[in-house]
């Protein structure tokens, strides 16, 4: 158990290799140990390995909410939205005052069409119970995505230097180079809070602005001025 707790700490600290070594050496047997091992594997973005451990945890202790949360998170990474919703609902039913269960349900509902209102309610409840840290998403960013974008950035940065290109193409290279750089920043620094992709965050911001400032007035003008200042 101690090694799994240490593996979780290492995973949260982004020391993924050390965390993986510990969880691979562990031999979880109890439902609590299986749930913890599954959660660490989810954090390491290995839902294929996490799923059977979470299923074993639920089988051993169907009344244990941690196993259902681990199962929901593994299903989410595997794109099994309906299964994730069902597992997260079970976790909320068993532990209505645990932030993690509400976070898992909110994230799962966000993936299902037409459930945005219920998803926001669950995420709000998770924040009330556990603060902003309760909304942190498990799983590290996909490293291969960052590698591909870095290669694009290098390619479009060096391509203009190896030939005499028309102005239109040079402009295109510049746009693609800038886009690659921006995407790297978005992925590395992007929101890891529950259910809040960049698209959904922008949608929430627009909805809040329309609700607060659609009537115009001095406050809306001041906010617009502040927003435009960096540009």
PDB file of C-alpha atoms in Angstrom:
ATOM      1  CA  UNK A   1       0.000   0.000   0.000  1.00  0.00           C
ATOM      2  CA  UNK A   2       2.814   2.407   0.872  1.00  0.00           C
ATOM      3  CA  UNK A   3       4.443   1.911  -2.518  1.00  0.00           C
ATOM      4  CA  UNK A   4       1.172   2.720  -4.282  1.00  0.00           C
ATOM      5  CA  UNK A   5       0.715   5.864  -2.219  1.00  0.00           C
ATOM      6  CA  UNK A   6       4.248   6.861  -3.149  1.00  0.00           C
ATOM      7  CA  UNK A   7       3.502   6.085  -6.802  1.00  0.00           C
ATOM      8  CA  UNK A   8       0.496   8.412  -6.659  1.00  0.00           C
ATOM      9  CA  UNK A   9       2.629  11.196  -5.176  1.00  0.00           C
ATOM     10  CA  UNK A  10       5.232  10.732  -7.908  1.00  0.00           C
ATOM     11  CA  UNK A  11       2.571  10.752 -10.623  1.00  0.00           C
ATOM     12  CA  UNK A  12       1.104  13.993  -9.274  1.00  0.00           C
ATOM     13  CA  UNK A  13       4.626  15.429  -9.236  1.00  0.00           C
ATOM     14  CA  UNK A  14       4.989  14.444 -12.937  1.00  0.00           C
ATOM     15  CA  UNK A  15       7.710  11.916 -12.167  1.00  0.00           C
ATOM     16  CA  UNK A  16       6.025   9.423 -14.428  1.00  0.00           C
ATOM     17  CA  UNK A  17       8.864   6.931 -14.903  1.00  0.00           C
ATOM     18  CA  UNK A  18       9.395   6.463 -11.185  1.00  0.00           C
ATOM     19  CA  UNK A  19       5.658   6.199 -10.568  1.00  0.00           C
ATOM     20  CA  UNK A  20       5.288   3.566 -13.267  1.00  0.00           C
ATOM     21  CA  UNK A  21       8.141   1.514 -11.856  1.00  0.00           C
ATOM     22  CA  UNK A  22       6.487   1.424  -8.432  1.00  0.00           C
ATOM     23  CA  UNK A  23       3.019   0.555  -9.690  1.00  0.00           C
ATOM     24  CA  UNK A  24       4.421  -2.179 -11.935  1.00  0.00           C
ATOM     25  CA  UNK A  25       6.185  -3.791  -8.964  1.00  0.00           C
ATOM     26  CA  UNK A  26       3.109  -3.586  -6.747  1.00  0.00           C
ATOM     27  CA  UNK A  27       0.846  -6.581  -6.316  1.00  0.00           C
ATOM     28  CA  UNK A  28      -2.500  -5.089  -5.260  1.00  0.00           C
ATOM     29  CA  UNK A  29      -4.960  -7.500  -3.732  1.00  0.00           C
ATOM     30  CA  UNK A  30      -7.510  -5.564  -1.694  1.00  0.00           C
ATOM     31  CA  UNK A  31     -10.155  -3.362  -3.295  1.00  0.00           C
ATOM     32  CA  UNK A  32      -8.463  -0.257  -1.872  1.00  0.00           C
ATOM     33  CA  UNK A  33      -5.092  -1.223  -3.337  1.00  0.00           C
ATOM     34  CA  UNK A  34      -6.618  -2.089  -6.706  1.00  0.00           C
ATOM     35  CA  UNK A  35      -8.464   1.244  -6.828  1.00  0.00           C
ATOM     36  CA  UNK A  36      -5.308   3.162  -5.978  1.00  0.00           C
ATOM     37  CA  UNK A  37      -3.238   1.297  -8.563  1.00  0.00           C
ATOM     38  CA  UNK A  38      -5.909   1.967 -11.191  1.00  0.00           C
ATOM     39  CA  UNK A  39      -5.967   5.678 -10.350  1.00  0.00           C
ATOM     40  CA  UNK A  40      -2.177   5.874 -10.705  1.00  0.00           C
ATOM     41  CA  UNK A  41      -2.348   4.156 -14.091  1.00  0.00           C
ATOM     42  CA  UNK A  42      -5.043   6.596 -15.191  1.00  0.00           C
ATOM     43  CA  UNK A  43      -2.773   9.453 -14.149  1.00  0.00           C
ATOM     44  CA  UNK A  44      -0.045   7.845 -16.278  1.00  0.00           C
ATOM     45  CA  UNK A  45      -2.508   7.662 -19.215  1.00  0.00           C
ATOM     46  CA  UNK A  46      -2.678   3.895 -19.407  1.00  0.00           C
ATOM     47  CA  UNK A  47      -6.416   3.172 -19.211  1.00  0.00           C
ATOM     48  CA  UNK A  48      -5.971  -0.271 -20.775  1.00  0.00           C
ATOM     49  CA  UNK A  49      -3.983  -1.360 -17.720  1.00  0.00           C
ATOM     50  CA  UNK A  50      -6.162   0.592 -15.275  1.00  0.00           C
ATOM     51  CA  UNK A  51      -9.496  -0.806 -16.456  1.00  0.00           C
ATOM     52  CA  UNK A  52      -9.111  -4.448 -15.295  1.00  0.00           C
ATOM     53  CA  UNK A  53      -7.774  -3.320 -11.914  1.00  0.00           C
ATOM     54  CA  UNK A  54     -10.735  -0.989 -11.440  1.00  0.00           C
ATOM     55  CA  UNK A  55     -13.130  -3.733 -12.467  1.00  0.00           C
ATOM     56  CA  UNK A  56     -11.546  -6.104  -9.933  1.00  0.00           C
ATOM     57  CA  UNK A  57     -11.835  -3.429  -7.245  1.00  0.00           C
ATOM     58  CA  UNK A  58     -15.544  -2.956  -7.986  1.00  0.00           C
ATOM     59  CA  UNK A  59     -16.055  -6.708  -8.010  1.00  0.00           C
ATOM     60  CA  UNK A  60     -14.419  -7.101  -4.600  1.00  0.00           C
ATOM     61  CA  UNK A  61     -16.092  -4.075  -3.012  1.00  0.00           C
ATOM     62  CA  UNK A  62     -19.140  -2.891  -4.964  1.00  0.00           C
ATOM     63  CA  UNK A  63     -19.900  -0.473  -2.119  1.00  0.00           C
ATOM     64  CA  UNK A  64     -16.502   1.218  -2.389  1.00  0.00           C
ATOM     65  CA  UNK A  65     -16.773   4.517  -4.251  1.00  0.00           C
ATOM     66  CA  UNK A  66     -13.032   4.731  -5.087  1.00  0.00           C
ATOM     67  CA  UNK A  67     -13.263   1.754  -7.402  1.00  0.00           C
ATOM     68  CA  UNK A  68     -16.174   3.291  -9.285  1.00  0.00           C
ATOM     69  CA  UNK A  69     -14.275   6.574  -9.713  1.00  0.00           C
ATOM     70  CA  UNK A  70     -11.243   4.726 -11.053  1.00  0.00           C
ATOM     71  CA  UNK A  71     -13.509   2.768 -13.417  1.00  0.00           C
ATOM     72  CA  UNK A  72     -15.185   5.977 -14.637  1.00  0.00           C
ATOM     73  CA  UNK A  73     -11.835   7.676 -15.272  1.00  0.00           C
ATOM     74  CA  UNK A  74     -10.508   4.668 -17.192  1.00  0.00           C
ATOM     75  CA  UNK A  75     -13.665   4.534 -19.302  1.00  0.00           C
ATOM     76  CA  UNK A  76     -13.340   8.251 -20.028  1.00  0.00           C
ATOM     77  CA  UNK A  77      -9.819   7.861 -21.386  1.00  0.00           C
ATOM     78  CA  UNK A  78     -11.013   4.943 -23.503  1.00  0.00           C
ATOM     79  CA  UNK A  79     -13.865   7.009 -24.929  1.00  0.00           C
ATOM     80  CA  UNK A  80     -16.576   4.857 -23.353  1.00  0.00           C
ATOM     81  CA  UNK A  81     -18.823   7.755 -22.355  1.00  0.00           C
ATOM     82  CA  UNK A  82     -21.983   5.848 -21.364  1.00  0.00           C
ATOM     83  CA  UNK A  83     -20.035   3.392 -19.226  1.00  0.00           C
ATOM     84  CA  UNK A  84     -18.199   6.300 -17.589  1.00  0.00           C
ATOM     85  CA  UNK A  85     -21.498   8.018 -16.754  1.00  0.00           C
ATOM     86  CA  UNK A  86     -22.890   4.821 -15.217  1.00  0.00           C
ATOM     87  CA  UNK A  87     -19.775   4.236 -13.098  1.00  0.00           C
ATOM     88  CA  UNK A  88     -19.632   7.862 -11.974  1.00  0.00           C
ATOM     89  CA  UNK A  89     -23.312   7.803 -10.994  1.00  0.00           C
ATOM     90  CA  UNK A  90     -22.597   4.755  -8.856  1.00  0.00           C
ATOM     91  CA  UNK A  91     -19.729   6.643  -7.187  1.00  0.00           C
ATOM     92  CA  UNK A  92     -21.962   9.658  -6.466  1.00  0.00           C
ATOM     93  CA  UNK A  93     -24.681   7.406  -5.073  1.00  0.00           C
ATOM     94  CA  UNK A  94     -22.204   5.734  -2.724  1.00  0.00           C
ATOM     95  CA  UNK A  95     -20.275   8.891  -1.792  1.00  0.00           C
ATOM     96  CA  UNK A  96     -22.422  11.999  -2.319  1.00  0.00           C
ATOM     97  CA  UNK A  97     -20.043  14.130  -0.248  1.00  0.00           C
ATOM     98  CA  UNK A  98     -16.836  13.143  -2.088  1.00  0.00           C
ATOM     99  CA  UNK A  99     -15.614  15.715  -4.589  1.00  0.00           C
ATOM    100  CA  UNK A 100     -13.940  13.106  -6.811  1.00  0.00           C
ATOM    101  CA  UNK A 101     -17.202  11.287  -7.510  1.00  0.00           C
ATOM    102  CA  UNK A 102     -18.952  14.500  -8.586  1.00  0.00           C
ATOM    103  CA  UNK A 103     -15.944  15.489 -10.704  1.00  0.00           C
ATOM    104  CA  UNK A 104     -15.995  12.133 -12.487  1.00  0.00           C
ATOM    105  CA  UNK A 105     -19.727  12.425 -13.169  1.00  0.00           C
ATOM    106  CA  UNK A 106     -19.416  16.006 -14.382  1.00  0.00           C
ATOM    107  CA  UNK A 107     -16.655  15.095 -16.818  1.00  0.00           C
ATOM    108  CA  UNK A 108     -18.547  12.060 -18.116  1.00  0.00           C
ATOM    109  CA  UNK A 109     -21.760  14.029 -18.607  1.00  0.00           C
ATOM    110  CA  UNK A 110     -19.834  16.688 -20.492  1.00  0.00           C
ATOM    111  CA  UNK A 111     -19.007  14.055 -23.102  1.00  0.00           C
ATOM    112  CA  UNK A 112     -22.645  13.135 -23.633  1.00  0.00           C
ATOM    113  CA  UNK A 113     -24.761  15.421 -25.766  1.00  0.00           C
ATOM    114  CA  UNK A 114     -27.482  17.435 -24.072  1.00  0.00           C
ATOM    115  CA  UNK A 115     -26.159  16.988 -20.531  1.00  0.00           C
ATOM    116  CA  UNK A 116     -24.265  20.276 -20.186  1.00  0.00           C
ATOM    117  CA  UNK A 117     -26.503  21.683 -17.458  1.00  0.00           C
ATOM    118  CA  UNK A 118     -26.247  18.568 -15.303  1.00  0.00           C
ATOM    119  CA  UNK A 119     -22.504  18.420 -15.920  1.00  0.00           C
ATOM    120  CA  UNK A 120     -22.023  22.000 -14.682  1.00  0.00           C
ATOM    121  CA  UNK A 121     -24.090  21.208 -11.589  1.00  0.00           C
ATOM    122  CA  UNK A 122     -21.875  18.224 -10.759  1.00  0.00           C
ATOM    123  CA  UNK A 123     -18.659  20.166 -11.332  1.00  0.00           C
ATOM    124  CA  UNK A 124     -19.938  23.003  -9.172  1.00  0.00           C
ATOM    125  CA  UNK A 125     -20.708  20.506  -6.422  1.00  0.00           C
ATOM    126  CA  UNK A 126     -17.212  19.010  -6.738  1.00  0.00           C
ATOM    127  CA  UNK A 127     -15.690  22.466  -6.333  1.00  0.00           C
ATOM    128  CA  UNK A 128     -17.865  23.182  -3.293  1.00  0.00           C
ATOM    129  CA  UNK A 129     -16.715  19.960  -1.646  1.00  0.00           C
ATOM    130  CA  UNK A 130     -13.035  20.000  -2.555  1.00  0.00           C
ATOM    131  CA  UNK A 131     -12.078  23.431  -3.854  1.00  0.00           C
ATOM    132  CA  UNK A 132     -10.437  24.161  -7.193  1.00  0.00           C
ATOM    133  CA  UNK A 133      -7.981  21.272  -6.842  1.00  0.00           C
ATOM    134  CA  UNK A 134     -10.920  18.872  -6.869  1.00  0.00           C
ATOM    135  CA  UNK A 135     -11.484  19.805 -10.521  1.00  0.00           C
ATOM    136  CA  UNK A 136      -8.030  18.741 -11.669  1.00  0.00           C
ATOM    137  CA  UNK A 137      -8.253  16.155 -14.417  1.00  0.00           C
ATOM    138  CA  UNK A 138      -6.312  12.904 -14.154  1.00  0.00           C
ATOM    139  CA  UNK A 139      -3.913  11.827 -16.914  1.00  0.00           C
ATOM    140  CA  UNK A 140      -0.861  13.634 -18.227  1.00  0.00           C
ATOM    141  CA  UNK A 141      -0.796  15.342 -21.652  1.00  0.00           C
ATOM    142  CA  UNK A 142      -0.077  13.096 -24.613  1.00  0.00           C
ATOM    143  CA  UNK A 143       3.691  13.461 -25.215  1.00  0.00           C
ATOM    144  CA  UNK A 144       3.527  12.474 -28.881  1.00  0.00           C
ATOM    145  CA  UNK A 145       1.227  15.411 -29.621  1.00  0.00           C
ATOM    146  CA  UNK A 146       3.782  17.850 -28.247  1.00  0.00           C
ATOM    147  CA  UNK A 147       6.584  16.135 -30.190  1.00  0.00           C
ATOM    148  CA  UNK A 148       4.663  16.410 -33.474  1.00  0.00           C
ATOM    149  CA  UNK A 149       3.943  20.088 -32.886  1.00  0.00           C
ATOM    150  CA  UNK A 150       7.591  20.794 -32.056  1.00  0.00           C
ATOM    151  CA  UNK A 151       8.603  19.113 -35.316  1.00  0.00           C
ATOM    152  CA  UNK A 152       6.094  21.267 -37.194  1.00  0.00           C
ATOM    153  CA  UNK A 153       7.485  24.361 -35.477  1.00  0.00           C
ATOM    154  CA  UNK A 154      11.063  23.476 -36.444  1.00  0.00           C
ATOM    155  CA  UNK A 155      10.051  22.558 -39.991  1.00  0.00           C
ATOM    156  CA  UNK A 156       8.150  25.754 -40.711  1.00  0.00           C
ATOM    157  CA  UNK A 157      10.892  27.804 -39.056  1.00  0.00           C
ATOM    158  CA  UNK A 158      13.708  26.376 -41.195  1.00  0.00           C
ATOM    159  CA  UNK A 159      11.851  25.958 -44.496  1.00  0.00           C
ATOM    160  CA  UNK A 160      11.981  29.684 -45.446  1.00  0.00           C
ATOM    161  CA  UNK A 161      15.768  29.613 -44.962  1.00  0.00           C
ATOM    162  CA  UNK A 162      16.470  26.942 -47.594  1.00  0.00           C
ATOM    163  CA  UNK A 163      14.992  28.599 -50.646  1.00  0.00           C
ATOM    164  CA  UNK A 164      13.606  31.688 -52.276  1.00  0.00           C
ATOM    165  CA  UNK A 165       9.894  31.346 -51.711  1.00  0.00           C
ATOM    166  CA  UNK A 166       7.108  33.620 -52.991  1.00  0.00           C
ATOM    167  CA  UNK A 167       5.784  36.129 -50.492  1.00  0.00           C
ATOM    168  CA  UNK A 168       2.492  34.273 -50.216  1.00  0.00           C
ATOM    169  CA  UNK A 169       4.178  31.030 -49.213  1.00  0.00           C
ATOM    170  CA  UNK A 170       6.441  32.777 -46.718  1.00  0.00           C
ATOM    171  CA  UNK A 171       3.356  34.277 -45.107  1.00  0.00           C
ATOM    172  CA  UNK A 172       1.786  30.823 -44.972  1.00  0.00           C
ATOM    173  CA  UNK A 173       4.916  29.406 -43.318  1.00  0.00           C
ATOM    174  CA  UNK A 174       4.801  32.180 -40.752  1.00  0.00           C
ATOM    175  CA  UNK A 175       1.156  31.491 -39.965  1.00  0.00           C
ATOM    176  CA  UNK A 176       1.780  27.755 -39.603  1.00  0.00           C
ATOM    177  CA  UNK A 177       4.845  28.379 -37.443  1.00  0.00           C
ATOM    178  CA  UNK A 178       2.849  30.671 -35.166  1.00  0.00           C
ATOM    179  CA  UNK A 179      -0.042  28.204 -35.033  1.00  0.00           C
ATOM    180  CA  UNK A 180       2.301  25.363 -34.011  1.00  0.00           C
ATOM    181  CA  UNK A 181       3.811  27.498 -31.272  1.00  0.00           C
ATOM    182  CA  UNK A 182       0.390  28.512 -29.961  1.00  0.00           C
ATOM    183  CA  UNK A 183      -0.824  24.895 -29.944  1.00  0.00           C
ATOM    184  CA  UNK A 184       2.220  23.833 -27.926  1.00  0.00           C
ATOM    185  CA  UNK A 185       1.389  26.462 -25.321  1.00  0.00           C
ATOM    186  CA  UNK A 186      -2.282  25.453 -25.263  1.00  0.00           C
ATOM    187  CA  UNK A 187      -1.455  21.785 -24.717  1.00  0.00           C
ATOM    188  CA  UNK A 188       1.253  22.296 -22.103  1.00  0.00           C
ATOM    189  CA  UNK A 189      -0.459  25.099 -20.211  1.00  0.00           C
ATOM    190  CA  UNK A 190      -4.043  24.205 -21.103  1.00  0.00           C
ATOM    191  CA  UNK A 191      -6.769  23.649 -18.539  1.00  0.00           C
ATOM    192  CA  UNK A 192      -6.708  20.304 -16.820  1.00  0.00           C
ATOM    193  CA  UNK A 193      -9.797  21.085 -14.829  1.00  0.00           C
ATOM    194  CA  UNK A 194     -12.699  18.709 -15.121  1.00  0.00           C
ATOM    195  CA  UNK A 195     -14.553  18.901 -18.372  1.00  0.00           C
ATOM    196  CA  UNK A 196     -13.062  22.249 -19.285  1.00  0.00           C
ATOM    197  CA  UNK A 197     -11.512  21.908 -22.703  1.00  0.00           C
ATOM    198  CA  UNK A 198     -10.460  25.133 -24.379  1.00  0.00           C
ATOM    199  CA  UNK A 199     -13.625  25.041 -26.493  1.00  0.00           C
ATOM    200  CA  UNK A 200     -15.900  24.636 -23.479  1.00  0.00           C
ATOM    201  CA  UNK A 201     -14.006  27.314 -21.555  1.00  0.00           C
ATOM    202  CA  UNK A 202     -14.498  29.810 -24.361  1.00  0.00           C
ATOM    203  CA  UNK A 203     -18.169  28.833 -24.488  1.00  0.00           C
ATOM    204  CA  UNK A 204     -18.537  29.456 -20.757  1.00  0.00           C
ATOM    205  CA  UNK A 205     -16.804  32.832 -21.085  1.00  0.00           C
ATOM    206  CA  UNK A 206     -19.090  33.868 -23.931  1.00  0.00           C
ATOM    207  CA  UNK A 207     -22.181  32.770 -22.004  1.00  0.00           C
ATOM    208  CA  UNK A 208     -21.068  34.690 -18.924  1.00  0.00           C
ATOM    209  CA  UNK A 209     -20.333  37.813 -20.969  1.00  0.00           C
ATOM    210  CA  UNK A 210     -23.713  37.678 -22.679  1.00  0.00           C
ATOM    211  CA  UNK A 211     -25.470  37.252 -19.350  1.00  0.00           C
ATOM    212  CA  UNK A 212     -23.561  40.032 -17.578  1.00  0.00           C
ATOM    213  CA  UNK A 213     -22.911  42.598 -20.284  1.00  0.00           C
ATOM    214  CA  UNK A 214     -25.428  42.050 -23.071  1.00  0.00           C
ATOM    215  CA  UNK A 215     -27.190  45.248 -21.991  1.00  0.00           C
ATOM    216  CA  UNK A 216     -24.077  47.331 -22.656  1.00  0.00           C
ATOM    217  CA  UNK A 217     -23.386  50.302 -20.441  1.00  0.00           C
ATOM    218  CA  UNK A 218     -20.239  51.669 -18.814  1.00  0.00           C
ATOM    219  CA  UNK A 219     -19.163  48.428 -17.129  1.00  0.00           C
ATOM    220  CA  UNK A 220     -19.349  46.504 -20.408  1.00  0.00           C
ATOM    221  CA  UNK A 221     -17.314  49.199 -22.171  1.00  0.00           C
ATOM    222  CA  UNK A 222     -14.649  49.153 -19.440  1.00  0.00           C
ATOM    223  CA  UNK A 223     -14.373  45.367 -19.611  1.00  0.00           C
ATOM    224  CA  UNK A 224     -14.018  45.462 -23.380  1.00  0.00           C
ATOM    225  CA  UNK A 225     -11.304  48.116 -23.147  1.00  0.00           C
ATOM    226  CA  UNK A 226      -9.310  46.047 -20.633  1.00  0.00           C
ATOM    227  CA  UNK A 227      -9.650  42.913 -22.768  1.00  0.00           C
ATOM    228  CA  UNK A 228      -8.395  44.693 -25.903  1.00  0.00           C
ATOM    229  CA  UNK A 229      -5.448  46.428 -24.224  1.00  0.00           C
ATOM    230  CA  UNK A 230      -2.878  43.597 -24.778  1.00  0.00           C
ATOM    231  CA  UNK A 231      -3.696  43.547 -28.493  1.00  0.00           C
TER     232      UNK A 231
END
